[in-house]
mmCIF file of N, CA and C in Angstrom:
data_model
loop_
_atom_site.group_PDB
_atom_site.id
_atom_site.type_symbol
_atom_site.label_atom_id
_atom_site.label_comp_id
_atom_site.label_asym_id
_atom_site.label_seq_id
_atom_site.Cartn_x
_atom_site.Cartn_y
_atom_site.Cartn_z
ATOM 1 N N MET A 22 113.505 33.432 212.039
ATOM 2 C CA MET A 22 113.836 34.810 212.267
ATOM 3 C C MET A 22 113.091 35.250 213.460
ATOM 4 N N PRO A 23 113.730 35.979 214.440
ATOM 5 C CA PRO A 23 113.016 36.482 215.588
ATOM 6 C C PRO A 23 112.191 37.748 215.177
ATOM 7 N N GLN A 24 111.147 37.935 215.828
ATOM 8 C CA GLN A 24 110.125 38.902 215.811
ATOM 9 C C GLN A 24 110.695 40.328 216.169
ATOM 10 N N ASN A 25 110.764 41.390 215.654
ATOM 11 C CA ASN A 25 111.278 42.561 215.819
ATOM 12 C C ASN A 25 110.228 43.311 216.874
ATOM 13 N N ARG A 26 110.006 43.401 218.119
ATOM 14 C CA ARG A 26 108.954 43.734 218.926
ATOM 15 C C ARG A 26 108.943 45.271 218.757
ATOM 16 N N LYS A 27 109.866 46.148 218.291
ATOM 17 C CA LYS A 27 109.866 47.400 218.332
ATOM 18 C C LYS A 27 108.928 47.866 217.086
ATOM 19 N N LEU A 28 108.841 47.017 216.137
ATOM 20 C CA LEU A 28 108.235 47.287 215.055
ATOM 21 C C LEU A 28 106.733 46.605 214.860
ATOM 22 N N GLN A 29 106.530 45.951 215.874
ATOM 23 C CA GLN A 29 105.136 45.198 215.919
ATOM 24 C C GLN A 29 104.169 46.091 215.954
ATOM 25 N N ASN A 30 103.144 45.737 214.782
ATOM 26 C CA ASN A 30 101.842 46.770 214.935
ATOM 27 C C ASN A 30 102.151 48.072 214.239
ATOM 28 N N LEU A 31 103.395 48.190 213.663
ATOM 29 C CA LEU A 31 103.454 49.304 212.963
ATOM 30 C C LEU A 31 102.850 49.752 211.673
ATOM 31 N N LEU A 32 102.566 48.681 211.187
ATOM 32 C CA LEU A 32 101.682 48.618 209.779
ATOM 33 C C LEU A 32 100.361 48.608 209.791
ATOM 34 N N ASN A 33 99.864 48.594 211.017
ATOM 35 C CA ASN A 33 98.342 48.482 210.938
ATOM 36 C C ASN A 33 97.724 49.654 211.805
ATOM 37 N N GLY A 34 96.487 49.619 212.149
ATOM 38 C CA GLY A 34 96.098 50.743 212.831
ATOM 39 C C GLY A 34 95.814 50.577 214.522
ATOM 40 N N ALA A 35 96.661 49.621 214.994
ATOM 41 C CA ALA A 35 96.633 49.458 216.263
ATOM 42 C C ALA A 35 97.197 50.559 217.089
ATOM 43 N N ASN A 36 98.370 51.062 216.604
ATOM 44 C CA ASN A 36 99.139 52.005 217.304
ATOM 45 C C ASN A 36 98.954 53.352 216.653
ATOM 46 N N THR A 37 97.976 53.696 216.025
ATOM 47 C CA THR A 37 98.124 55.193 215.338
ATOM 48 C C THR A 37 97.902 56.097 216.357
ATOM 49 N N LYS A 38 98.285 57.236 216.198
ATOM 50 C CA LYS A 38 98.016 58.301 217.197
ATOM 51 C C LYS A 38 96.689 58.920 217.067
ATOM 52 N N VAL A 39 96.076 59.119 218.210
ATOM 53 C CA VAL A 39 94.793 59.977 218.137
ATOM 54 C C VAL A 39 95.219 61.495 217.606
ATOM 55 N N MET A 40 94.363 61.647 216.854
ATOM 56 C CA MET A 40 94.308 63.362 216.057
ATOM 57 C C MET A 40 93.236 64.181 216.953
ATOM 58 N N ASP A 41 93.854 65.164 217.640
ATOM 59 C CA ASP A 41 92.972 66.015 218.180
ATOM 60 C C ASP A 41 92.675 67.112 217.400
ATOM 61 N N ASP A 42 91.431 67.987 217.581
ATOM 62 C CA ASP A 42 91.114 69.061 216.885
ATOM 63 C C ASP A 42 92.460 70.179 216.988
ATOM 64 N N GLY A 43 92.686 70.616 215.857
ATOM 65 C CA GLY A 43 93.814 71.677 216.014
ATOM 66 C C GLY A 43 95.316 71.045 215.839
ATOM 67 N N ASP A 44 95.307 69.688 215.696
ATOM 68 C CA ASP A 44 96.535 68.866 215.644
ATOM 69 C C ASP A 44 97.358 69.435 214.241
ATOM 70 N N ASN A 45 98.754 69.940 214.463
ATOM 71 C CA ASN A 45 99.110 70.271 213.276
ATOM 72 C C ASN A 45 100.296 69.545 212.593
ATOM 73 N N ILE A 46 100.268 68.135 212.943
ATOM 74 C CA ILE A 46 101.167 67.184 212.331
ATOM 75 C C ILE A 46 100.391 66.168 211.726
ATOM 76 N N GLY A 47 99.095 66.332 211.355
ATOM 77 C CA GLY A 47 98.658 65.475 210.618
ATOM 78 C C GLY A 47 98.447 63.978 211.393
ATOM 79 N N MET A 48 97.889 63.060 210.649
ATOM 80 C CA MET A 48 97.701 61.890 211.012
ATOM 81 C C MET A 48 97.680 60.553 210.062
ATOM 82 N N ILE A 49 97.751 59.304 210.529
ATOM 83 C CA ILE A 49 97.656 58.199 209.656
ATOM 84 C C ILE A 49 96.213 57.756 209.550
ATOM 85 N N PRO A 50 95.886 57.747 208.204
ATOM 86 C CA PRO A 50 94.263 57.388 208.147
ATOM 87 C C PRO A 50 94.248 55.811 208.318
ATOM 88 N N VAL A 51 93.140 55.405 208.820
ATOM 89 C CA VAL A 51 92.703 53.914 209.022
ATOM 90 C C VAL A 51 91.662 53.515 208.143
ATOM 91 N N MET A 52 91.912 52.332 207.538
ATOM 92 C CA MET A 52 90.445 51.968 206.760
ATOM 93 C C MET A 52 90.121 50.630 207.170
ATOM 94 N N PHE A 53 88.749 50.580 207.358
ATOM 95 C CA PHE A 53 88.174 49.284 207.603
ATOM 96 C C PHE A 53 87.550 48.662 206.401
ATOM 97 N N GLN A 54 87.236 47.204 206.502
ATOM 98 C CA GLN A 54 86.414 46.800 205.226
ATOM 99 C C GLN A 54 85.292 45.948 205.984
ATOM 100 N N LEU A 55 84.133 46.322 205.555
ATOM 101 C CA LEU A 55 83.118 45.374 205.918
ATOM 102 C C LEU A 55 82.742 44.566 204.762
ATOM 103 N N SER A 56 82.773 43.182 204.764
ATOM 104 C CA SER A 56 82.360 42.213 203.769
ATOM 105 C C SER A 56 80.961 42.024 203.928
ATOM 106 N N MET A 57 80.201 42.593 203.215
ATOM 107 C CA MET A 57 78.640 42.346 203.368
ATOM 108 C C MET A 57 78.301 41.050 202.345
ATOM 109 N N PRO A 58 77.653 39.964 203.034
ATOM 110 C CA PRO A 58 77.303 38.857 202.273
ATOM 111 C C PRO A 58 76.033 39.220 201.309
ATOM 112 N N ALA A 59 75.741 38.339 200.519
ATOM 113 C CA ALA A 59 74.727 38.372 199.694
ATOM 114 C C ALA A 59 73.536 38.088 200.518
ATOM 115 N N GLY A 60 72.354 38.625 200.010
ATOM 116 C CA GLY A 60 71.155 38.358 200.762
ATOM 117 C C GLY A 60 70.677 39.531 201.757
ATOM 118 N N GLY A 61 71.432 40.491 201.751
ATOM 119 C CA GLY A 61 70.571 41.703 202.513
ATOM 120 C C GLY A 61 71.198 41.443 204.187
ATOM 121 N N ALA A 62 72.189 40.685 204.396
ATOM 122 C CA ALA A 62 72.497 40.745 205.849
ATOM 123 C C ALA A 62 73.252 41.871 206.113
ATOM 124 N N ASP A 63 73.115 42.179 207.570
ATOM 125 C CA ASP A 63 73.759 43.298 208.226
ATOM 126 C C ASP A 63 75.338 42.795 208.624
ATOM 127 N N VAL A 64 76.323 43.888 208.600
ATOM 128 C CA VAL A 64 77.509 43.325 209.187
ATOM 129 C C VAL A 64 77.757 44.374 210.236
ATOM 130 N N THR A 65 78.151 43.976 211.354
ATOM 131 C CA THR A 65 78.448 45.001 212.521
ATOM 132 C C THR A 65 79.987 44.785 213.098
ATOM 133 N N LEU A 66 80.703 45.797 213.476
ATOM 134 C CA LEU A 66 81.887 45.862 213.658
ATOM 135 C C LEU A 66 82.112 46.640 214.980
ATOM 136 N N THR A 67 82.713 46.135 216.140
ATOM 137 C CA THR A 67 82.716 46.878 217.326
ATOM 138 C C THR A 67 83.919 47.434 217.343
ATOM 139 N N MET A 68 83.870 48.721 217.674
ATOM 140 C CA MET A 68 85.409 49.538 217.425
ATOM 141 C C MET A 68 86.119 49.273 219.064
ATOM 142 N N GLU A 69 87.470 49.084 218.812
ATOM 143 C CA GLU A 69 88.234 48.996 219.939
ATOM 144 C C GLU A 69 88.517 50.594 220.535
ATOM 145 N N ARG A 70 88.729 51.353 219.531
ATOM 146 C CA ARG A 70 89.086 52.830 219.802
ATOM 147 C C ARG A 70 88.170 53.624 219.102
ATOM 148 N N LYS A 71 88.014 54.874 219.521
ATOM 149 C CA LYS A 71 87.004 55.915 218.874
ATOM 150 C C LYS A 71 87.432 56.179 217.531
ATOM 151 N N PHE A 72 86.627 56.198 216.582
ATOM 152 C CA PHE A 72 86.944 56.149 215.058
ATOM 153 C C PHE A 72 86.053 57.500 214.480
ATOM 154 N N CYS A 73 86.656 58.287 213.872
ATOM 155 C CA CYS A 73 85.970 59.262 213.036
ATOM 156 C C CYS A 73 85.927 58.863 211.532
ATOM 157 N N ILE A 74 84.812 58.870 210.911
ATOM 158 C CA ILE A 74 84.711 58.527 209.568
ATOM 159 C C ILE A 74 84.885 59.847 208.504
ATOM 160 N N ALA A 75 85.728 59.792 207.546
ATOM 161 C CA ALA A 75 85.781 60.698 206.645
ATOM 162 C C ALA A 75 85.290 60.541 205.447
ATOM 163 N N ASP A 76 85.436 59.051 204.905
ATOM 164 C CA ASP A 76 84.546 58.841 203.388
ATOM 165 C C ASP A 76 84.284 57.365 203.590
ATOM 166 N N ALA A 77 83.493 56.672 202.639
ATOM 167 C CA ALA A 77 82.970 55.508 202.695
ATOM 168 C C ALA A 77 82.553 55.114 201.190
ATOM 169 N N TRP A 78 82.934 54.045 200.938
ATOM 170 C CA TRP A 78 82.500 53.460 199.337
ATOM 171 C C TRP A 78 82.133 52.086 199.463
ATOM 172 N N VAL A 79 81.468 51.493 198.224
ATOM 173 C CA VAL A 79 80.974 50.261 198.032
ATOM 174 C C VAL A 79 81.576 49.674 196.849
ATOM 175 N N VAL A 80 82.521 48.372 196.776
ATOM 176 C CA VAL A 80 82.521 47.747 195.677
ATOM 177 C C VAL A 80 81.665 46.813 195.350
ATOM 178 N N MET A 81 81.075 46.502 194.529
ATOM 179 C CA MET A 81 80.253 45.620 194.125
ATOM 180 C C MET A 81 80.531 44.205 193.747
ATOM 181 N N ALA A 82 80.195 43.159 194.373
ATOM 182 C CA ALA A 82 80.695 41.747 194.189
ATOM 183 C C ALA A 82 79.533 40.829 193.392
ATOM 184 N N GLY A 83 78.826 41.639 192.760
ATOM 185 C CA GLY A 83 77.630 40.961 192.004
ATOM 186 C C GLY A 83 76.916 42.165 191.477
ATOM 187 N N ALA A 84 75.963 42.076 190.629
ATOM 188 C CA ALA A 84 74.913 42.844 190.179
ATOM 189 C C ALA A 84 73.771 43.239 191.138
ATOM 190 N N GLY A 85 73.437 44.389 191.234
ATOM 191 C CA GLY A 85 72.252 44.523 192.325
ATOM 192 C C GLY A 85 71.073 44.341 191.796
ATOM 193 N N THR A 86 69.934 44.129 192.519
ATOM 194 C CA THR A 86 68.694 43.760 192.033
ATOM 195 C C THR A 86 67.605 44.518 192.698
ATOM 196 N N GLY A 87 66.516 44.787 192.298
ATOM 197 C CA GLY A 87 65.363 45.180 192.717
ATOM 198 C C GLY A 87 65.328 46.513 193.614
ATOM 199 N N SER A 88 65.681 46.199 194.977
ATOM 200 C CA SER A 88 65.431 47.229 196.103
ATOM 201 C C SER A 88 66.785 47.217 196.887
ATOM 202 N N ASP A 89 67.732 46.875 196.438
ATOM 203 C CA ASP A 89 69.017 46.591 196.997
ATOM 204 C C ASP A 89 69.562 48.233 197.493
ATOM 205 N N THR A 90 69.925 48.072 198.802
ATOM 206 C CA THR A 90 70.262 49.416 199.505
ATOM 207 C C THR A 90 71.494 49.105 200.527
ATOM 208 N N ILE A 91 72.155 50.173 200.846
ATOM 209 C CA ILE A 91 73.119 49.948 201.770
ATOM 210 C C ILE A 91 73.455 51.212 202.689
ATOM 211 N N GLN A 92 73.516 51.362 204.040
ATOM 212 C CA GLN A 92 73.729 52.500 204.776
ATOM 213 C C GLN A 92 74.687 52.235 205.861
ATOM 214 N N LEU A 93 75.399 53.041 206.233
ATOM 215 C CA LEU A 93 76.420 52.653 207.362
ATOM 216 C C LEU A 93 75.744 53.590 208.510
ATOM 217 N N LYS A 94 75.940 52.682 209.725
ATOM 218 C CA LYS A 94 75.023 53.328 210.926
ATOM 219 C C LYS A 94 76.082 53.146 212.006
ATOM 220 N N ASN A 95 75.893 54.053 213.056
ATOM 221 C CA ASN A 95 76.701 54.431 214.326
ATOM 222 C C ASN A 95 75.658 53.692 215.262
ATOM 223 N N GLY A 96 75.576 52.313 215.647
ATOM 224 C CA GLY A 96 74.741 51.736 216.480
ATOM 225 C C GLY A 96 73.496 51.812 215.494
ATOM 226 N N SER A 97 72.338 52.430 215.869
ATOM 227 C CA SER A 97 71.122 52.294 215.027
ATOM 228 C C SER A 97 71.012 53.863 214.496
ATOM 229 N N ASP A 98 71.892 54.743 214.604
ATOM 230 C CA ASP A 98 71.900 56.053 213.774
ATOM 231 C C ASP A 98 72.507 56.032 212.498
ATOM 232 N N ALA A 99 71.826 56.760 211.585
ATOM 233 C CA ALA A 99 72.481 56.807 210.146
ATOM 234 C C ALA A 99 73.698 57.801 210.159
ATOM 235 N N ILE A 100 74.658 57.098 209.533
ATOM 236 C CA ILE A 100 76.076 57.832 209.378
ATOM 237 C C ILE A 100 76.001 58.526 208.013
ATOM 238 N N THR A 101 75.579 57.628 207.086
ATOM 239 C CA THR A 101 75.481 57.939 205.574
ATOM 240 C C THR A 101 74.267 58.123 205.064
ATOM 241 N N ASP A 102 73.940 58.610 203.987
ATOM 242 C CA ASP A 102 72.499 58.527 203.254
ATOM 243 C C ASP A 102 72.346 56.886 202.878
ATOM 244 N N LEU A 103 71.196 56.574 202.392
ATOM 245 C CA LEU A 103 70.919 55.508 202.092
ATOM 246 C C LEU A 103 71.530 55.307 200.609
ATOM 247 N N LEU A 104 72.328 54.454 200.193
ATOM 248 C CA LEU A 104 72.687 54.108 198.945
ATOM 249 C C LEU A 104 72.043 53.035 198.340
ATOM 250 N N ASP A 105 71.535 53.541 196.982
ATOM 251 C CA ASP A 105 70.692 52.653 196.330
ATOM 252 C C ASP A 105 71.577 52.116 195.316
ATOM 253 N N VAL A 106 71.747 50.656 195.332
ATOM 254 C CA VAL A 106 72.854 49.815 194.681
ATOM 255 C C VAL A 106 71.931 48.973 193.686
ATOM 256 N N SER A 107 70.619 49.031 193.465
ATOM 257 C CA SER A 107 70.007 47.959 192.636
ATOM 258 C C SER A 107 70.328 48.181 191.237
ATOM 259 N N GLY A 108 70.876 49.289 190.846
ATOM 260 C CA GLY A 108 71.189 49.430 189.342
ATOM 261 C C GLY A 108 72.746 49.235 189.033
ATOM 262 N N LYS A 109 73.348 48.770 190.095
ATOM 263 C CA LYS A 109 74.772 48.625 190.130
ATOM 264 C C LYS A 109 75.253 47.323 189.408
ATOM 265 N N GLY A 110 76.417 47.273 188.565
ATOM 266 C CA GLY A 110 76.783 46.009 188.124
ATOM 267 C C GLY A 110 77.862 45.567 189.018
ATOM 268 N N ASP A 111 78.065 44.063 188.837
ATOM 269 C CA ASP A 111 79.512 43.640 189.429
ATOM 270 C C ASP A 111 80.723 44.371 189.202
ATOM 271 N N LYS A 112 81.487 44.632 189.978
ATOM 272 C CA LYS A 112 82.694 45.511 190.202
ATOM 273 C C LYS A 112 82.467 46.781 189.939
ATOM 274 N N ASP A 113 81.229 47.340 190.011
ATOM 275 C CA ASP A 113 81.243 48.761 190.143
ATOM 276 C C ASP A 113 81.441 49.389 191.540
ATOM 277 N N ILE A 114 81.748 50.666 191.487
ATOM 278 C CA ILE A 114 82.201 51.466 192.795
ATOM 279 C C ILE A 114 81.179 52.393 192.987
ATOM 280 N N ALA A 115 80.558 52.529 194.197
ATOM 281 C CA ALA A 115 79.422 53.366 194.348
ATOM 282 C C ALA A 115 79.946 54.108 195.643
ATOM 283 N N ARG A 116 79.856 55.659 195.740
ATOM 284 C CA ARG A 116 80.011 56.246 196.903
ATOM 285 C C ARG A 116 78.962 56.630 197.830
ATOM 286 N N PHE A 117 78.963 56.732 198.958
ATOM 287 C CA PHE A 117 77.952 57.482 199.750
ATOM 288 C C PHE A 117 78.083 58.998 199.285
ATOM 289 N N GLY A 118 77.059 59.591 199.270
ATOM 290 C CA GLY A 118 76.837 60.922 199.068
ATOM 291 C C GLY A 118 76.799 61.881 200.396
ATOM 292 N N GLU A 119 76.620 61.558 201.499
ATOM 293 C CA GLU A 119 76.450 62.108 202.705
ATOM 294 C C GLU A 119 77.114 61.530 203.736
ATOM 295 N N ILE A 120 77.735 62.061 204.793
ATOM 296 C CA ILE A 120 78.086 61.699 206.061
ATOM 297 C C ILE A 120 77.709 62.763 207.088
ATOM 298 N N ASP A 121 76.873 62.122 207.941
ATOM 299 C CA ASP A 121 76.373 63.126 209.026
ATOM 300 C C ASP A 121 77.242 63.356 210.117
ATOM 301 N N ASP A 122 77.559 64.570 210.434
ATOM 302 C CA ASP A 122 78.605 65.045 211.345
ATOM 303 C C ASP A 122 78.189 64.574 212.601
ATOM 304 N N ALA A 123 76.873 64.575 212.895
ATOM 305 C CA ALA A 123 76.550 64.369 214.263
ATOM 306 C C ALA A 123 76.695 62.768 214.609
ATOM 307 N N TYR A 124 76.953 61.958 213.692
ATOM 308 C CA TYR A 124 77.047 60.493 213.922
ATOM 309 C C TYR A 124 78.475 60.032 213.248
ATOM 310 N N MET A 125 79.233 60.671 212.906
ATOM 311 C CA MET A 125 80.601 60.233 212.343
ATOM 312 C C MET A 125 81.525 59.620 213.086
ATOM 313 N N GLU A 126 81.497 60.012 214.515
ATOM 314 C CA GLU A 126 82.407 59.464 215.361
ATOM 315 C C GLU A 126 81.610 58.521 216.246
ATOM 316 N N VAL A 127 82.327 57.103 215.992
ATOM 317 C CA VAL A 127 81.963 56.019 216.713
ATOM 318 C C VAL A 127 82.937 55.768 217.806
ATOM 319 N N ALA A 128 82.424 55.549 219.028
ATOM 320 C CA ALA A 128 82.804 55.725 220.336
ATOM 321 C C ALA A 128 83.676 54.213 220.417
ATOM 322 N N ALA A 129 84.640 54.286 221.250
ATOM 323 C CA ALA A 129 85.381 52.967 221.425
ATOM 324 C C ALA A 129 84.219 52.018 222.236
ATOM 325 N N GLY A 130 84.020 50.879 221.658
ATOM 326 C CA GLY A 130 83.052 49.861 222.219
ATOM 327 C C GLY A 130 81.599 50.245 221.388
ATOM 328 N N GLY A 131 81.637 51.107 220.712
ATOM 329 C CA GLY A 131 80.369 51.461 219.744
ATOM 330 C C GLY A 131 80.523 50.387 218.497
ATOM 331 N N THR A 132 79.367 50.637 217.666
ATOM 332 C CA THR A 132 79.461 49.530 216.706
ATOM 333 C C THR A 132 79.193 50.412 215.386
ATOM 334 N N LEU A 133 80.010 49.872 214.490
ATOM 335 C CA LEU A 133 79.798 50.352 212.971
ATOM 336 C C LEU A 133 79.072 49.510 212.341
ATOM 337 N N VAL A 134 77.982 49.774 211.762
ATOM 338 C CA VAL A 134 77.074 48.623 211.130
ATOM 339 C C VAL A 134 76.886 49.040 209.440
ATOM 340 N N GLY A 135 77.110 48.039 208.792
ATOM 341 C CA GLY A 135 76.715 48.227 207.555
ATOM 342 C C GLY A 135 75.319 47.529 207.121
ATOM 343 N N ASP A 136 74.271 48.348 207.057
ATOM 344 C CA ASP A 136 72.902 47.924 207.065
ATOM 345 C C ASP A 136 72.591 47.660 205.645
ATOM 346 N N ALA A 137 72.353 46.622 205.374
ATOM 347 C CA ALA A 137 72.110 46.267 204.004
ATOM 348 C C ALA A 137 70.579 45.651 203.687
ATOM 349 N N SER A 138 69.852 46.116 202.794
ATOM 350 C CA SER A 138 68.594 45.741 202.547
ATOM 351 C C SER A 138 68.031 45.083 201.082
ATOM 352 N N GLY A 139 67.243 44.266 200.845
ATOM 353 C CA GLY A 139 67.137 43.818 199.681
ATOM 354 C C GLY A 139 67.701 42.322 199.685
ATOM 355 N N ALA A 140 67.669 41.731 198.492
ATOM 356 C CA ALA A 140 68.246 40.200 198.422
ATOM 357 C C ALA A 140 69.454 40.200 197.328
ATOM 358 N N GLY A 141 70.064 41.289 197.544
ATOM 359 C CA GLY A 141 71.167 41.651 196.544
ATOM 360 C C GLY A 141 72.467 40.727 196.758
ATOM 361 N N PRO A 142 73.691 41.185 195.906
ATOM 362 C CA PRO A 142 74.898 40.264 195.866
ATOM 363 C C PRO A 142 75.481 40.824 197.259
ATOM 364 N N ALA A 143 76.692 40.029 197.239
ATOM 365 C CA ALA A 143 77.793 40.419 198.267
ATOM 366 C C ALA A 143 78.356 41.927 197.943
ATOM 367 N N MET A 144 78.800 42.708 198.860
ATOM 368 C CA MET A 144 79.524 43.943 198.575
ATOM 369 C C MET A 144 80.523 44.093 199.625
ATOM 370 N N LEU A 145 81.732 44.758 199.163
ATOM 371 C CA LEU A 145 82.752 45.241 200.064
ATOM 372 C C LEU A 145 82.491 46.659 200.489
ATOM 373 N N VAL A 146 82.562 47.020 201.738
ATOM 374 C CA VAL A 146 82.225 48.611 202.163
ATOM 375 C C VAL A 146 83.523 48.939 202.653
ATOM 376 N N TYR A 147 84.038 50.023 202.106
ATOM 377 C CA TYR A 147 85.295 50.536 202.795
ATOM 378 C C TYR A 147 84.786 51.800 203.278
ATOM 379 N N VAL A 148 85.647 51.832 204.691
ATOM 380 C CA VAL A 148 85.337 53.044 205.484
ATOM 381 C C VAL A 148 86.603 53.583 205.860
ATOM 382 N N LEU A 149 86.919 54.936 205.436
ATOM 383 C CA LEU A 149 88.024 55.621 205.743
ATOM 384 C C LEU A 149 88.121 56.516 206.866
ATOM 385 N N GLY A 150 89.037 56.545 207.643
ATOM 386 C CA GLY A 150 89.049 57.729 208.566
ATOM 387 C C GLY A 150 90.164 57.789 209.740
ATOM 388 N N TRP A 151 89.978 58.068 210.875
ATOM 389 C CA TRP A 151 91.209 58.311 211.680
ATOM 390 C C TRP A 151 90.761 57.996 213.039
ATOM 391 N N MET A 152 91.597 57.633 213.898
ATOM 392 C CA MET A 152 91.400 57.517 215.456
ATOM 393 C C MET A 152 91.338 58.999 216.054
ATOM 394 N N CYS A 153 90.456 59.224 216.500
ATOM 395 C CA CYS A 153 90.052 60.532 217.228
ATOM 396 C C CYS A 153 89.839 60.400 218.711
ATOM 397 N N ASP A 154 90.055 61.410 219.307
ATOM 398 C CA ASP A 154 89.635 61.335 220.837
ATOM 399 C C ASP A 154 88.408 61.583 221.110
#
C-alpha cells in the first residue's frame, strides 16, 4: 500500500503547531519519554524545537534504594525539584512537585536532561508539554 504523504507525521509531534501566548485555539500536547537505566546514569535528549514543560512524572521499573533521586534539567539548570525515589517500589508512580518557570522552556538545540543519582533501578520519566515559540 502506498504511503499517504498528506498524513505523514500527523500522529507524532513533528508537525504540531507552535502555541503563542494568548493563542485562543489551544494546542496539541507532546510527550517525551526518558528511559533511565539502572545505576544512576543520566539521560540527555537534544530538542529539535523549543519545548515548554507542563508536567513530569516517573514510573518506577524496580524498587528504589538508599539515596536514589531524579531531577529534570534544562542543560545544567534545574527544571524540577529533586525527587526522592528511594522509598518507591516497582511500578510506583511519583510526580515532581515543582516546575521552575525560569527553566521550563528548553530551546531548540538545548538539552532536556534526566539527572539521576544513587545506584537505583531503571525508571521511565514522562515529560508533558507543548511546542512553544
